[in-house]
Amino acid sequence: MAENGGVVCKCTARRSFRFRQPNLRNLSRIPLFTRRPSLAGKLTLLSTSAQEKSRPAVLSSMRHKRIPIYVMMPVDAFCIDGSGIPRIRRLKALTASLKALKLAGVHGIAVEVWWGIVERFSPLAYDWSLYEKLFKLISESGLKVHVALSFHSNVNSSSSCRNGGVSLPLWITQIGDSNKHIYYRDKNGFSSDDYLTLGVDNLPLFCGRTALQCYEDFMTSFVKKFECHIGSVIEEICVGLGPSGELRYPAHFGDGIWKFPGIGEFQCYDKYMLDNLKMAACEEGKPQWGERGPPNAGYYNSLPSGAPFFEEGEESFLSDYGCFFLEWYSGSLLGHADAILAKAAKILKKYQEDKQTSILLVAKIGGIYWWYQTVAHPAELTAGYYNTALRDGYDPVASIFSRHGAALHVSCLEMMDGETPESYLCSPEGLLQQIWSVSKKRIIHLIGRNTNERFDRVSLWKIHANCYHSQAEVTMEFGSLTVKSSPDETPSIFKKSIRPVTLKFEDVIYKIRIKNMGIGGILWPHRSKETEKVILKGVTGMAEPGEILAMLGPSGSGKTTLLTALGGRLGGQLAGSITYNGKPISNAMKRNTGFVSQYDFLYPHLTVVETLVFTALLRLPNTLTKEEKVSQAESVIAQLGLTQCRNSIIGHEFLRGVSGGERRRVSIGQELLVNPSLLILDEPTSGLDSTTAQCIVSALSELASGGRTIVMTIHQPSSRLFYMFHKLLLLSEGNALYFGKVSAVMDYFSDIGFASSVPMNPADFLLDLANGLTSDGAHANESMDDHMQSIVVAYKERLSEKLKEELAGKRFNEDKLSNGPEDNSKEEFGRWPTTWWQQFSVLLRRGVRERKHESFSPLKIFEVLAVSLLTALLWWKSHISHLQDQFHM
């Protein structure tokens, strides 16, 4: 366990830090963390100041230019002396440290207010004297306070074992001595006394009170006692919801039972939880499901491969029983959070409504990032987060937090996927991206902390990069980070599309003529015979705004040809219908379309920022100033995660520069600068590791959510990547084998007799089918041609006609059509964004910058001019079908 809460990898030393990302309505401050030494031992930086939700954003941003920092009290700051009385350790040293921290620019101190200290000896007998003394010291030092109301124990945490730690109240532990079932229990009967099981939330087992009533009485007493400090000294109140204060089950014990990267165990075997499970099973009409948790879910230190429940099969998490159990298990945890946050919000309501005493309510969740790249996410499932490759488990959490006005607090800010063990399929960046997305969707504050103790610049800049997620304008000033301002809107490249585009293609056929030279044809070319080859054989489909259409198929299946045709860049014998909002391609539509080819054509000696700034100056309209164009380029750099390499050159195979994934993101960024309504990408993830590929597709998913239409080819995606797409087009030798929702593809092939005999990545299974291979014994005697023909016939019988009927039934809104880019050909999309002289000026400066490493001489200048002139003459008024050759030139 982390010292201050959280489940973390045990392979490195660790300590908790936090930063806060404001909601979309009030983006005036973005927290960021550093760590400073203290005279009183190891003080840990925890969080930033809460932004007052009801205060005007302008006033807040004016008052808080620097990023505020909260430093957390040491875990061993409190102890129980020989007489059993709680006290503060090293009080004089602490006083000196507070003054030093204030001089260093620290904003405040984060203090854990322990239930086991205040209500230690008997029910409703609250002793706040220790915290009165501490808050007075902090206030006199000119610092603010973040309060964490801690209803858990830290006795079993690794950092507290040496110092005794703080247990639950003694009168609670006495009840626990006679009734072990008030604590969570695993399937072997081992109980954790760090937190009361949520099964007792509504049972009057605690001297006539329920657990929820105990928590409510404690919060009420705290607010009444320190009412004079709320809004002035106390700015944030974090309410504990589980072990380490986090909303989760204690599936990963920190006292040596569990070790990273174990999947953990389900914690539902106390009699109260089992009673609830039995009741839920009876309501479902399956009483046998209520006897116990999944028997095949492994143990604390099992790997996913050793636990059949987390693999695909009849008794897995995907089965009817698995879905029922996980819904109940996670739903119980959500109900627990809903009940406590409702009481906390009610208690703090009058202070939140008063502008003079505004306070931010906060609640934590665990940062469980190992096995995140699997389909099942087993470590998250045992902790109570029903989050898999097929289901977003954090959206329900964010929904509850949003309903009660609570900020969501998560860890992993400084972590990078590349630093985690590859075999454990970790993805802290993917986890953080997912949580960021749901927090934006639900419009709630997002607060973060680091997981590990780090002192390197890389982790600092990783946290810095995370700040850009909220589009705060962050600059370096005298060696410290300063927030200048941030707009009250979403990042600029993620704004809604100006003109959404519905792309339809029907019966697309593409043919090419091939000369069969032979030996005779070489000697007598006029005798050579021409044959016709069909590349696309009547492909039909549609992509609407907000969707990602992925094209999957083996090499030579026609993916790139179809993609080029959809981008209006394919000549030759192209038949069929391709329409954009019901109209054919036009120059205005082409300028409203972004096209990213399979290969990156970038200047190797330009840096990332130079590449994007020159593109912005060249392609953005004159309605924007130069500063606004540069700002747009900076926004793209931040949103695509290119901050760390912004000043690195692009490079090529013979010149070391940025990585392949970064180069690919630069190519995508060049198209995103113009805010296209239709974005077409040819294998944007080829040659990249799964983590980098996921980051790119996550960014594309975010773009699609703004009303853009995204079409892309994909090559062997991971299972998690596969389920991030909305629609799928499966091709083989120019034939369509499937078109429809990604979620329905496996059921479709199972219905036509092609089911996977072993658990596998759906993309691998589909590629095997497209290549004529099958592991299904029912088709073992078929030839590859017969096998492929049966799939093509099934597609034509089951999907093709229905799809054409759907396309024919689509009717576009006339108002939208009249405002489409084609009808505005004289407006933004119908004219060149810059003048000829501006284009020449930008291109000249770019060319000079690209050749800055070379020595200039009259001969070199003549050589460049001559080659440029010859190239221009060669491709003057060339056909659009030769565009790929122009790129290679």
PDB file of N, CA and C in Angstrom, residues 74-152:
ATOM      1  N   PRO A  74       3.683  13.868   7.724  1.00  0.00           N
ATOM      2  CA  PRO A  74       4.273  12.526   7.708  1.00  0.00           C
ATOM      3  C   PRO A  74       3.305  11.500   8.264  1.00  0.00           C
ATOM      4  N   VAL A  75       3.417  10.265   7.781  1.00  0.00           N
ATOM      5  CA  VAL A  75       2.519   9.210   8.228  1.00  0.00           C
ATOM      6  C   VAL A  75       2.659   8.964   9.725  1.00  0.00           C
ATOM      7  N   ASP A  76       3.867   9.130  10.243  1.00  0.00           N
ATOM      8  CA  ASP A  76       4.098   8.872  11.671  1.00  0.00           C
ATOM      9  C   ASP A  76       4.016  10.146  12.506  1.00  0.00           C
ATOM     10  N   ALA A  77       3.340  11.194  11.998  1.00  0.00           N
ATOM     11  CA  ALA A  77       3.243  12.445  12.755  1.00  0.00           C
ATOM     12  C   ALA A  77       2.420  12.271  14.020  1.00  0.00           C
ATOM     13  N   PHE A  78       1.466  11.322  13.992  1.00  0.00           N
ATOM     14  CA  PHE A  78       0.627  11.070  15.163  1.00  0.00           C
ATOM     15  C   PHE A  78       1.015   9.733  15.774  1.00  0.00           C
ATOM     16  N   CYS A  79       0.930   9.637  17.084  1.00  0.00           N
ATOM     17  CA  CYS A  79       1.233   8.384  17.768  1.00  0.00           C
ATOM     18  C   CYS A  79       0.395   8.293  19.039  1.00  0.00           C
ATOM     19  N   ILE A  80       0.383   7.124  19.624  1.00  0.00           N
ATOM     20  CA  ILE A  80      -0.306   6.881  20.892  1.00  0.00           C
ATOM     21  C   ILE A  80       0.770   6.693  21.957  1.00  0.00           C
ATOM     22  N   ASP A  81       0.763   7.559  22.978  1.00  0.00           N
ATOM     23  CA  ASP A  81       1.820   7.471  23.990  1.00  0.00           C
ATOM     24  C   ASP A  81       1.552   6.325  24.956  1.00  0.00           C
ATOM     25  N   GLY A  82       2.404   6.212  25.964  1.00  0.00           N
ATOM     26  CA  GLY A  82       2.314   5.098  26.901  1.00  0.00           C
ATOM     27  C   GLY A  82       1.014   5.040  27.664  1.00  0.00           C
ATOM     28  N   SER A  83       0.382   6.178  27.877  1.00  0.00           N
ATOM     29  CA  SER A  83      -0.887   6.210  28.619  1.00  0.00           C
ATOM     30  C   SER A  83      -2.085   6.020  27.706  1.00  0.00           C
ATOM     31  N   GLY A  84      -1.828   5.795  26.409  1.00  0.00           N
ATOM     32  CA  GLY A  84      -2.916   5.570  25.470  1.00  0.00           C
ATOM     33  C   GLY A  84      -3.524   6.834  24.920  1.00  0.00           C
ATOM     34  N   ILE A  85      -2.863   7.989  25.114  1.00  0.00           N
ATOM     35  CA  ILE A  85      -3.372   9.267  24.647  1.00  0.00           C
ATOM     36  C   ILE A  85      -2.698   9.639  23.335  1.00  0.00           C
ATOM     37  N   PRO A  86      -3.458  10.036  22.322  1.00  0.00           N
ATOM     38  CA  PRO A  86      -2.848  10.459  21.048  1.00  0.00           C
ATOM     39  C   PRO A  86      -2.071  11.764  21.226  1.00  0.00           C
ATOM     40  N   ARG A  87      -0.974  11.892  20.507  1.00  0.00           N
ATOM     41  CA  ARG A  87      -0.195  13.128  20.552  1.00  0.00           C
ATOM     42  C   ARG A  87       0.527  13.316  19.222  1.00  0.00           C
ATOM     43  N   ILE A  88       1.077  14.530  19.051  1.00  0.00           N
ATOM     44  CA  ILE A  88       1.841  14.861  17.840  1.00  0.00           C
ATOM     45  C   ILE A  88       3.320  14.675  18.143  1.00  0.00           C
ATOM     46  N   ARG A  89       4.029  13.992  17.262  1.00  0.00           N
ATOM     47  CA  ARG A  89       5.463  13.776  17.444  1.00  0.00           C
ATOM     48  C   ARG A  89       6.251  15.034  17.068  1.00  0.00           C
ATOM     49  N   ARG A  90       7.362  15.243  17.716  1.00  0.00           N
ATOM     50  CA  ARG A  90       8.341  16.274  17.362  1.00  0.00           C
ATOM     51  C   ARG A  90       7.671  17.618  17.069  1.00  0.00           C
ATOM     52  N   LEU A  91       6.945  18.134  18.028  1.00  0.00           N
ATOM     53  CA  LEU A  91       6.143  19.329  17.838  1.00  0.00           C
ATOM     54  C   LEU A  91       6.989  20.546  17.488  1.00  0.00           C
ATOM     55  N   LYS A  92       8.134  20.722  18.166  1.00  0.00           N
ATOM     56  CA  LYS A  92       8.983  21.878  17.896  1.00  0.00           C
ATOM     57  C   LYS A  92       9.566  21.830  16.481  1.00  0.00           C
ATOM     58  N   ALA A  93      10.029  20.659  16.101  1.00  0.00           N
ATOM     59  CA  ALA A  93      10.578  20.517  14.750  1.00  0.00           C
ATOM     60  C   ALA A  93       9.501  20.751  13.692  1.00  0.00           C
ATOM     61  N   LEU A  94       8.283  20.322  13.988  1.00  0.00           N
ATOM     62  CA  LEU A  94       7.187  20.534  13.069  1.00  0.00           C
ATOM     63  C   LEU A  94       6.879  22.018  12.914  1.00  0.00           C
ATOM     64  N   THR A  95       6.911  22.748  14.017  1.00  0.00           N
ATOM     65  CA  THR A  95       6.651  24.190  13.970  1.00  0.00           C
ATOM     66  C   THR A  95       7.674  24.900  13.091  1.00  0.00           C
ATOM     67  N   ALA A  96       8.940  24.529  13.241  1.00  0.00           N
ATOM     68  CA  ALA A  96       9.993  25.129  12.418  1.00  0.00           C
ATOM     69  C   ALA A  96       9.822  24.758  10.944  1.00  0.00           C
ATOM     70  N   SER A  97       9.381  23.524  10.708  1.00  0.00           N
ATOM     71  CA  SER A  97       9.199  23.082   9.327  1.00  0.00           C
ATOM     72  C   SER A  97       8.069  23.832   8.638  1.00  0.00           C
ATOM     73  N   LEU A  98       6.997  24.108   9.389  1.00  0.00           N
ATOM     74  CA  LEU A  98       5.878  24.841   8.798  1.00  0.00           C
ATOM     75  C   LEU A  98       6.312  26.230   8.339  1.00  0.00           C
ATOM     76  N   LYS A  99       7.112  26.889   9.147  1.00  0.00           N
ATOM     77  CA  LYS A  99       7.597  28.220   8.777  1.00  0.00           C
ATOM     78  C   LYS A  99       8.508  28.143   7.549  1.00  0.00           C
ATOM     79  N   ALA A 100       9.351  27.107   7.518  1.00  0.00           N
ATOM     80  CA  ALA A 100      10.251  26.945   6.370  1.00  0.00           C
ATOM     81  C   ALA A 100       9.465  26.674   5.085  1.00  0.00           C
ATOM     82  N   LEU A 101       8.405  25.872   5.194  1.00  0.00           N
ATOM     83  CA  LEU A 101       7.593  25.569   4.020  1.00  0.00           C
ATOM     84  C   LEU A 101       6.876  26.815   3.506  1.00  0.00           C
ATOM     85  N   LYS A 102       6.416  27.644   4.431  1.00  0.00           N
ATOM     86  CA  LYS A 102       5.764  28.884   4.027  1.00  0.00           C
ATOM     87  C   LYS A 102       6.737  29.790   3.276  1.00  0.00           C
ATOM     88  N   LEU A 103       7.955  29.880   3.767  1.00  0.00           N
ATOM     89  CA  LEU A 103       8.972  30.691   3.100  1.00  0.00           C
ATOM     90  C   LEU A 103       9.326  30.117   1.724  1.00  0.00           C
ATOM     91  N   ALA A 104       9.201  28.814   1.602  1.00  0.00           N
ATOM     92  CA  ALA A 104       9.519  28.157   0.327  1.00  0.00           C
ATOM     93  C   ALA A 104       8.400  28.319  -0.705  1.00  0.00           C
ATOM     94  N   GLY A 105       7.262  28.878  -0.304  1.00  0.00           N
ATOM     95  CA  GLY A 105       6.173  29.099  -1.242  1.00  0.00           C
ATOM     96  C   GLY A 105       5.099  28.035  -1.229  1.00  0.00           C
ATOM     97  N   VAL A 106       5.147  27.112  -0.252  1.00  0.00           N
ATOM     98  CA  VAL A 106       4.118  26.072  -0.146  1.00  0.00           C
ATOM     99  C   VAL A 106       2.792  26.710   0.258  1.00  0.00           C
ATOM    100  N   HIS A 107       1.714  26.231  -0.340  1.00  0.00           N
ATOM    101  CA  HIS A 107       0.400  26.828  -0.092  1.00  0.00           C
ATOM    102  C   HIS A 107      -0.244  26.326   1.192  1.00  0.00           C
ATOM    103  N   GLY A 108      -0.078  25.036   1.501  1.00  0.00           N
ATOM    104  CA  GLY A 108      -0.749  24.512   2.677  1.00  0.00           C
ATOM    105  C   GLY A 108      -0.278  23.129   3.062  1.00  0.00           C
ATOM    106  N   ILE A 109      -0.943  22.568   4.086  1.00  0.00           N
ATOM    107  CA  ILE A 109      -0.620  21.255   4.633  1.00  0.00           C
ATOM    108  C   ILE A 109      -1.840  20.364   4.515  1.00  0.00           C
ATOM    109  N   ALA A 110      -1.633  19.129   4.117  1.00  0.00           N
ATOM    110  CA  ALA A 110      -2.697  18.128   4.062  1.00  0.00           C
ATOM    111  C   ALA A 110      -2.640  17.295   5.328  1.00  0.00           C
ATOM    112  N   VAL A 111      -3.746  17.222   6.023  1.00  0.00           N
ATOM    113  CA  VAL A 111      -3.791  16.573   7.336  1.00  0.00           C
ATOM    114  C   VAL A 111      -4.844  15.479   7.331  1.00  0.00           C
ATOM    115  N   GLU A 112      -4.464  14.289   7.756  1.00  0.00           N
ATOM    116  CA  GLU A 112      -5.417  13.193   7.932  1.00  0.00           C
ATOM    117  C   GLU A 112      -6.046  13.318   9.320  1.00  0.00           C
ATOM    118  N   VAL A 113      -7.362  13.421   9.349  1.00  0.00           N
ATOM    119  CA  VAL A 113      -8.096  13.505  10.614  1.00  0.00           C
ATOM    120  C   VAL A 113      -8.665  12.112  10.891  1.00  0.00           C
ATOM    121  N   TRP A 114      -8.058  11.433  11.846  1.00  0.00           N
ATOM    122  CA  TRP A 114      -8.327  10.009  12.066  1.00  0.00           C
ATOM    123  C   TRP A 114      -9.535   9.803  12.979  1.00  0.00           C
ATOM    124  N   TRP A 115     -10.445   8.962  12.508  1.00  0.00           N
ATOM    125  CA  TRP A 115     -11.575   8.524  13.331  1.00  0.00           C
ATOM    126  C   TRP A 115     -11.064   7.827  14.587  1.00  0.00           C
ATOM    127  N   GLY A 116      -9.995   7.045  14.415  1.00  0.00           N
ATOM    128  CA  GLY A 116      -9.442   6.277  15.530  1.00  0.00           C
ATOM    129  C   GLY A 116      -8.739   7.126  16.578  1.00  0.00           C
ATOM    130  N   ILE A 117      -8.535   8.407  16.320  1.00  0.00           N
ATOM    131  CA  ILE A 117      -7.941   9.318  17.317  1.00  0.00           C
ATOM    132  C   ILE A 117      -9.023  10.150  17.999  1.00  0.00           C
ATOM    133  N   VAL A 118      -9.927  10.693  17.216  1.00  0.00           N
ATOM    134  CA  VAL A 118     -10.917  11.640  17.751  1.00  0.00           C
ATOM    135  C   VAL A 118     -12.006  10.939  18.558  1.00  0.00           C
ATOM    136  N   GLU A 119     -12.520   9.824  18.060  1.00  0.00           N
ATOM    137  CA  GLU A 119     -13.597   9.092  18.747  1.00  0.00           C
ATOM    138  C   GLU A 119     -13.049   7.766  19.262  1.00  0.00           C
ATOM    139  N   ARG A 120     -11.900   7.849  19.890  1.00  0.00           N
ATOM    140  CA  ARG A 120     -11.110   6.659  20.180  1.00  0.00           C
ATOM    141  C   ARG A 120     -11.723   5.744  21.238  1.00  0.00           C
ATOM    142  N   PHE A 121     -12.185   6.313  22.329  1.00  0.00           N
ATOM    143  CA  PHE A 121     -12.479   5.478  23.489  1.00  0.00           C
ATOM    144  C   PHE A 121     -13.943   5.064  23.618  1.00  0.00           C
ATOM    145  N   SER A 122     -14.868   5.895  23.225  1.00  0.00           N
ATOM    146  CA  SER A 122     -16.285   5.552  23.369  1.00  0.00           C
ATOM    147  C   SER A 122     -17.095   6.276  22.313  1.00  0.00           C
ATOM    148  N   PRO A 123     -18.305   5.760  21.984  1.00  0.00           N
ATOM    149  CA  PRO A 123     -19.126   6.372  20.943  1.00  0.00           C
ATOM    150  C   PRO A 123     -19.533   7.808  21.279  1.00  0.00           C
ATOM    151  N   LEU A 124     -19.475   8.680  20.265  1.00  0.00           N
ATOM    152  CA  LEU A 124     -19.908  10.074  20.358  1.00  0.00           C
ATOM    153  C   LEU A 124     -19.082  10.915  21.327  1.00  0.00           C
ATOM    154  N   ALA A 125     -17.976  10.371  21.817  1.00  0.00           N
ATOM    155  CA  ALA A 125     -17.075  11.123  22.697  1.00  0.00           C
ATOM    156  C   ALA A 125     -15.905  11.619  21.854  1.00  0.00           C
ATOM    157  N   TYR A 126     -16.081  12.808  21.263  1.00  0.00           N
ATOM    158  CA  TYR A 126     -15.099  13.333  20.321  1.00  0.00           C
ATOM    159  C   TYR A 126     -14.089  14.223  21.047  1.00  0.00           C
ATOM    160  N   ASP A 127     -12.821  13.985  20.810  1.00  0.00           N
ATOM    161  CA  ASP A 127     -11.752  14.804  21.391  1.00  0.00           C
ATOM    162  C   ASP A 127     -10.964  15.432  20.236  1.00  0.00           C
ATOM    163  N   TRP A 128     -11.211  16.725  20.003  1.00  0.00           N
ATOM    164  CA  TRP A 128     -10.591  17.436  18.891  1.00  0.00           C
ATOM    165  C   TRP A 128      -9.363  18.239  19.323  1.00  0.00           C
ATOM    166  N   SER A 129      -8.918  18.075  20.543  1.00  0.00           N
ATOM    167  CA  SER A 129      -7.855  18.936  21.077  1.00  0.00           C
ATOM    168  C   SER A 129      -6.568  18.830  20.271  1.00  0.00           C
ATOM    169  N   LEU A 130      -6.221  17.630  19.831  1.00  0.00           N
ATOM    170  CA  LEU A 130      -4.981  17.453  19.067  1.00  0.00           C
ATOM    171  C   LEU A 130      -5.045  18.249  17.763  1.00  0.00           C
ATOM    172  N   TYR A 131      -6.176  18.199  17.077  1.00  0.00           N
ATOM    173  CA  TYR A 131      -6.303  18.898  15.801  1.00  0.00           C
ATOM    174  C   TYR A 131      -6.483  20.400  15.988  1.00  0.00           C
ATOM    175  N   GLU A 132      -7.065  20.820  17.120  1.00  0.00           N
ATOM    176  CA  GLU A 132      -7.135  22.254  17.410  1.00  0.00           C
ATOM    177  C   GLU A 132      -5.733  22.837  17.497  1.00  0.00           C
ATOM    178  N   LYS A 133      -4.859  22.139  18.187  1.00  0.00           N
ATOM    179  CA  LYS A 133      -3.482  22.599  18.335  1.00  0.00           C
ATOM    180  C   LYS A 133      -2.775  22.607  16.986  1.00  0.00           C
ATOM    181  N   LEU A 134      -2.979  21.555  16.186  1.00  0.00           N
ATOM    182  CA  LEU A 134      -2.296  21.450  14.898  1.00  0.00           C
ATOM    183  C   LEU A 134      -2.782  22.526  13.923  1.00  0.00           C
ATOM    184  N   PHE A 135      -4.103  22.724  13.833  1.00  0.00           N
ATOM    185  CA  PHE A 135      -4.642  23.724  12.909  1.00  0.00           C
ATOM    186  C   PHE A 135      -4.205  25.132  13.308  1.00  0.00           C
ATOM    187  N   LYS A 136      -4.066  25.355  14.598  1.00  0.00           N
ATOM    188  CA  LYS A 136      -3.595  26.663  15.076  1.00  0.00           C
ATOM    189  C   LYS A 136      -2.161  26.912  14.613  1.00  0.00           C
ATOM    190  N   LEU A 137      -1.305  25.876  14.728  1.00  0.00           N
ATOM    191  CA  LEU A 137       0.084  25.997  14.280  1.00  0.00           C
ATOM    192  C   LEU A 137       0.140  26.288  12.778  1.00  0.00           C
ATOM    193  N   ILE A 138      -0.656  25.561  12.008  1.00  0.00           N
ATOM    194  CA  ILE A 138      -0.645  25.734  10.559  1.00  0.00           C
ATOM    195  C   ILE A 138      -1.150  27.117  10.179  1.00  0.00           C
ATOM    196  N   SER A 139      -2.237  27.565  10.829  1.00  0.00           N
ATOM    197  CA  SER A 139      -2.803  28.876  10.532  1.00  0.00           C
ATOM    198  C   SER A 139      -1.835  29.996  10.879  1.00  0.00           C
ATOM    199  N   GLU A 140      -1.157  29.879  12.024  1.00  0.00           N
ATOM    200  CA  GLU A 140      -0.195  30.908  12.430  1.00  0.00           C
ATOM    201  C   GLU A 140       0.991  30.972  11.482  1.00  0.00           C
ATOM    202  N   SER A 141       1.262  29.875  10.796  1.00  0.00           N
ATOM    203  CA  SER A 141       2.356  29.851   9.825  1.00  0.00           C
ATOM    204  C   SER A 141       1.933  30.451   8.481  1.00  0.00           C
ATOM    205  N   GLY A 142       0.657  30.817   8.366  1.00  0.00           N
ATOM    206  CA  GLY A 142       0.161  31.399   7.122  1.00  0.00           C
ATOM    207  C   GLY A 142      -0.160  30.379   6.055  1.00  0.00           C
ATOM    208  N   LEU A 143      -0.329  29.121   6.437  1.00  0.00           N
ATOM    209  CA  LEU A 143      -0.606  28.048   5.491  1.00  0.00           C
ATOM    210  C   LEU A 143      -2.085  27.653   5.532  1.00  0.00           C
ATOM    211  N   LYS A 144      -2.549  27.015   4.461  1.00  0.00           N
ATOM    212  CA  LYS A 144      -3.910  26.502   4.385  1.00  0.00           C
ATOM    213  C   LYS A 144      -3.926  25.014   4.734  1.00  0.00           C
ATOM    214  N   VAL A 145      -5.154  24.466   4.854  1.00  0.00           N
ATOM    215  CA  VAL A 145      -5.289  23.067   5.271  1.00  0.00           C
ATOM    216  C   VAL A 145      -6.188  22.301   4.310  1.00  0.00           C
ATOM    217  N   HIS A 146      -5.705  21.145   3.895  1.00  0.00           N
ATOM    218  CA  HIS A 146      -6.531  20.141   3.218  1.00  0.00           C
ATOM    219  C   HIS A 146      -6.803  19.056   4.257  1.00  0.00           C
ATOM    220  N   VAL A 147      -8.072  18.773   4.532  1.00  0.00           N
ATOM    221  CA  VAL A 147      -8.452  17.795   5.552  1.00  0.00           C
ATOM    222  C   VAL A 147      -8.886  16.502   4.881  1.00  0.00           C
ATOM    223  N   ALA A 148      -8.355  15.384   5.348  1.00  0.00           N
ATOM    224  CA  ALA A 148      -8.777  14.067   4.877  1.00  0.00           C
ATOM    225  C   ALA A 148      -9.423  13.341   6.050  1.00  0.00           C
ATOM    226  N   LEU A 149     -10.766  13.256   6.047  1.00  0.00           N
ATOM    227  CA  LEU A 149     -11.481  12.546   7.107  1.00  0.00           C
ATOM    228  C   LEU A 149     -11.274  11.048   6.895  1.00  0.00           C
ATOM    229  N   SER A 150     -10.518  10.424   7.792  1.00  0.00           N
ATOM    230  CA  SER A 150     -10.026   9.056   7.580  1.00  0.00           C
ATOM    231  C   SER A 150     -10.784   8.073   8.465  1.00  0.00           C
ATOM    232  N   PHE A 151     -11.668   7.292   7.843  1.00  0.00           N
ATOM    233  CA  PHE A 151     -12.435   6.285   8.573  1.00  0.00           C
ATOM    234  C   PHE A 151     -11.786   4.911   8.480  1.00  0.00           C
ATOM    235  N   HIS A 152     -10.544   4.890   8.049  1.00  0.00           N
ATOM    236  CA  HIS A 152      -9.816   3.627   7.928  1.00  0.00           C
ATOM    237  C   HIS A 152      -8.676   3.593   8.942  1.00  0.00           C
TER     238      HIS A 152
END
